[in-house]
mmCIF file of C-alpha atoms in Angstrom:
data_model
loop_
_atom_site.group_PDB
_atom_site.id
_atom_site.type_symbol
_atom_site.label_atom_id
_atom_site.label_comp_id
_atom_site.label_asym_id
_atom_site.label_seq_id
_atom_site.Cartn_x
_atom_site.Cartn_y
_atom_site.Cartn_z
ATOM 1 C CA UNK A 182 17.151 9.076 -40.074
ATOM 2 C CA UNK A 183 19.622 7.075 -41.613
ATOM 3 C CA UNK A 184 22.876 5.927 -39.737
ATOM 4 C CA UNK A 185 25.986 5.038 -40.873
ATOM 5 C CA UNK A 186 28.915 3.091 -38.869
ATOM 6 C CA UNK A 187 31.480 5.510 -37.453
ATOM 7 C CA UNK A 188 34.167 5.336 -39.685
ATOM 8 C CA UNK A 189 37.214 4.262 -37.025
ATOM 9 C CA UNK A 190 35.151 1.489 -35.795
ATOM 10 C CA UNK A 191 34.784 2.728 -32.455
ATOM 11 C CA UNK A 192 32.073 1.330 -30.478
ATOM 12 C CA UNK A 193 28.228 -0.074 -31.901
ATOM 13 C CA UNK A 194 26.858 3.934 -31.772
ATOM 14 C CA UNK A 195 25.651 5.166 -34.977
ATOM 15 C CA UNK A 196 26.443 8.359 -36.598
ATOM 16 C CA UNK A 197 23.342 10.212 -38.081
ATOM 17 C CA UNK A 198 24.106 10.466 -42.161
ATOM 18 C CA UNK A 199 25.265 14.350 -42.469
ATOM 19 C CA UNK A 200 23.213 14.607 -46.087
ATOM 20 C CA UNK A 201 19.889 13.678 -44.142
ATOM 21 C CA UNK A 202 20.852 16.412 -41.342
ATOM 22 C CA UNK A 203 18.841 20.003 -41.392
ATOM 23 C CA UNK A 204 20.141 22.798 -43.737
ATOM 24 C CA UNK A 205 21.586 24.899 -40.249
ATOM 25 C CA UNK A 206 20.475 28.119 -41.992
ATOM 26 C CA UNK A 207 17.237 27.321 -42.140
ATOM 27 C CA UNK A 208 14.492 27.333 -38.969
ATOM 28 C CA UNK A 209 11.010 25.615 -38.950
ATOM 29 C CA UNK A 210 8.760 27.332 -36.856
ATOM 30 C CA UNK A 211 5.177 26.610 -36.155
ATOM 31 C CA UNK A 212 3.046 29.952 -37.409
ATOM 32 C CA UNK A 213 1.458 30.007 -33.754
ATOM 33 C CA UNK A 214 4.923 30.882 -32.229
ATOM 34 C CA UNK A 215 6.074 33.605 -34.660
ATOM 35 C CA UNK A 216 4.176 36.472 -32.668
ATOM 36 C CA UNK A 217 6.443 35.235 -29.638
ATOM 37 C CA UNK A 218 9.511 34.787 -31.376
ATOM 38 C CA UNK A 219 8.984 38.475 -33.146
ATOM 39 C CA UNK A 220 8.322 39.535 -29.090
ATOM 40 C CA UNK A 221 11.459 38.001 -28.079
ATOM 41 C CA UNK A 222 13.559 38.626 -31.168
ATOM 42 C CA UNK A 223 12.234 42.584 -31.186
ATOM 43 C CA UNK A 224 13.115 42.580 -27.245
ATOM 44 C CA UNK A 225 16.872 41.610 -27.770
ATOM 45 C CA UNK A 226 17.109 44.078 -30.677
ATOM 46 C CA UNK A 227 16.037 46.503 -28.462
ATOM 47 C CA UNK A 228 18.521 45.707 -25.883
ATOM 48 C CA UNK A 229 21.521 45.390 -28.312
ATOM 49 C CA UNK A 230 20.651 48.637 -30.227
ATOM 50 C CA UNK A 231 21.181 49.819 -26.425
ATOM 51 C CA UNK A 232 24.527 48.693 -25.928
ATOM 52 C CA UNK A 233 25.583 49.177 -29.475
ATOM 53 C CA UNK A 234 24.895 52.764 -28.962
ATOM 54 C CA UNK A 235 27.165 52.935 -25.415
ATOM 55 C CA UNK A 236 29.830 51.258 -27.256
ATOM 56 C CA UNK A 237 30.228 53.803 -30.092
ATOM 57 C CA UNK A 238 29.494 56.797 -27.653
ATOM 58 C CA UNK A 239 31.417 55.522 -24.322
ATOM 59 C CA UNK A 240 33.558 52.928 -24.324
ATOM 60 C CA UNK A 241 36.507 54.331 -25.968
ATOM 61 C CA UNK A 242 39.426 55.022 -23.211
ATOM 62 C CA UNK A 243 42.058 57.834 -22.943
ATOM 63 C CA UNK A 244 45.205 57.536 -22.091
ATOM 64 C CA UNK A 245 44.732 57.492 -17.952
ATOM 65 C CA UNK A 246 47.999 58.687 -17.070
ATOM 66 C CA UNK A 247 49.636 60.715 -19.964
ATOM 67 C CA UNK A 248 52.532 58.307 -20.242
ATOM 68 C CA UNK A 249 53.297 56.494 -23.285
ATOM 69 C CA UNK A 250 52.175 52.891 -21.661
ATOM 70 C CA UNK A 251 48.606 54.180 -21.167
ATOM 71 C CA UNK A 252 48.993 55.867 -24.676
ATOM 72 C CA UNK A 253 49.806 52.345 -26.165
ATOM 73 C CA UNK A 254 47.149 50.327 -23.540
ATOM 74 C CA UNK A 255 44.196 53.030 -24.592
ATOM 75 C CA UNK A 256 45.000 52.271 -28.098
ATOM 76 C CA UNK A 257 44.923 48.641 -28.089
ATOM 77 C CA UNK A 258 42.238 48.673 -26.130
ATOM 78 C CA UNK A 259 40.522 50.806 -28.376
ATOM 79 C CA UNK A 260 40.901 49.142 -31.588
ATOM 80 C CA UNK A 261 40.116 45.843 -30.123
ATOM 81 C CA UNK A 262 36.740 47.303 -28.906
ATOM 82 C CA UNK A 263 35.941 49.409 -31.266
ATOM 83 C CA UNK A 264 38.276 50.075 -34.079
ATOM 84 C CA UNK A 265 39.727 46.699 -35.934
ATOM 85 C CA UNK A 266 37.039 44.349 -37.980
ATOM 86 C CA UNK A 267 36.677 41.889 -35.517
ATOM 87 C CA UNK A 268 36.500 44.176 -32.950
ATOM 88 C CA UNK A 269 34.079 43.567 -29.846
ATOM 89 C CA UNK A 270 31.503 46.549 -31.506
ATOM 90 C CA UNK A 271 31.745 44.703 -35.013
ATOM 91 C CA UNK A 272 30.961 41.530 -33.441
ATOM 92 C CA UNK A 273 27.792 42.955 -32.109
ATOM 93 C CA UNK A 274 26.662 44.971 -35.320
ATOM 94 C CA UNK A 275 27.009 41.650 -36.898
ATOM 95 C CA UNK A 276 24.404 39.936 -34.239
ATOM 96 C CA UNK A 277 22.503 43.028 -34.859
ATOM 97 C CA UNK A 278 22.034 42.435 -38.932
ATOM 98 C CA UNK A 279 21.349 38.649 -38.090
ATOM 99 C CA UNK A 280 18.834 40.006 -35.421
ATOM 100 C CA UNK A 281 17.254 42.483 -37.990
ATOM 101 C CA UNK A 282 17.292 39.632 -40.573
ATOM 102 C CA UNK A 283 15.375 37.012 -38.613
ATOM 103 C CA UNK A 284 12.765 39.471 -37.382
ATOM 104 C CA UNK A 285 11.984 40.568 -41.281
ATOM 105 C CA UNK A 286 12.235 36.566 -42.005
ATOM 106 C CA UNK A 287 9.529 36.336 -39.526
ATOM 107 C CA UNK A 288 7.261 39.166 -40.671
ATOM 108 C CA UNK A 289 7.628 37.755 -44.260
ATOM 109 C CA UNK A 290 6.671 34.085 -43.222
ATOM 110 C CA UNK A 291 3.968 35.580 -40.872
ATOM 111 C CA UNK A 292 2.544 37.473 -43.891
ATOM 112 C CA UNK A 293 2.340 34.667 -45.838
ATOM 113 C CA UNK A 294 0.857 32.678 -43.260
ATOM 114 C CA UNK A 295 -2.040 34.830 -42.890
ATOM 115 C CA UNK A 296 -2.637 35.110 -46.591
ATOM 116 C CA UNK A 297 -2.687 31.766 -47.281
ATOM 117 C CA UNK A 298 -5.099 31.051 -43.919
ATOM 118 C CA UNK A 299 -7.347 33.778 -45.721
ATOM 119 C CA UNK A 300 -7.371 31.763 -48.670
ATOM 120 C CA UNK A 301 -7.752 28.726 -46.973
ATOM 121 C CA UNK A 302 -10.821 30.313 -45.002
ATOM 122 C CA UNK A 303 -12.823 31.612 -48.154
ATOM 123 C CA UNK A 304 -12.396 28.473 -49.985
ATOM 124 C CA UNK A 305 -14.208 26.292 -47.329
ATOM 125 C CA UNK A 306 -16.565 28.998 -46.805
ATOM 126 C CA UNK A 307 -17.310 28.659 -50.893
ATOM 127 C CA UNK A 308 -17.504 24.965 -50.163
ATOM 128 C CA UNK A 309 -19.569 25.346 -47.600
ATOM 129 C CA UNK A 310 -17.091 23.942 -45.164
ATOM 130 C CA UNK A 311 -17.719 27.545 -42.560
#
């Protein structure tokens, strides 16, 4: 990978070129791992569904002592847990669509994988190859 001199002059290190780096949305993955990473992935879905569900259904407080402090501490609390957009709950939902969204990533690539090893297979086997 191409290097180019940091740009204060500090030191002989070289910087890798930031055009030559990996797109960071992007993942390669070698076909013989995707059963594990769909395991794994499919495992911490499972897990955050879990907790998703207890924060909807129990983590909002009430007001613990009827005074207008707890009023106003249950409500913040609240909203930044559960309530506000970048609440602690939204937060997770969000992990949970990127979660979703590499698993069906992985079925798709996995899908193609095994069509084009199919393909690959009855084309040597017409060559004689198998």
């Amino acid at each position: 990978m191409p290097a180019h001199p940091r740009p204060n002059g500090a030191g002989d290190a070289a910087v890798p070129d930031p055009s030559r780096l990996p797109d960071p949305r992007t993942m390669r993955v070698d076909p013989a791992a995707i059963p594990g990473l769909r395991r794994a992935f499919g495992n911490a879905l499972t897990k955050l569904d879990k907790q998703i569900e207890l924060a909807i259904t129990d983590i909002r407080i009430k007001p613990w002592a009827g005074d207008p402090v707890s009023a106003e501490a249950a409500q913040q609390f609240n909203q930044r847990s559960v309530e506000a957009g970048d609440s602690a709950l939204a937060a997770l939902q969000g992990y949970q669509r990127q979660l979703k969204s590499a698993m069906d990533a992985l079925q798709q690539v996995d899908e193609q994988y095994q069509v084009i090893e199919g393909d690959n297979t009855t084309l040597l086997r017409r060559q004689g190859g198998c």
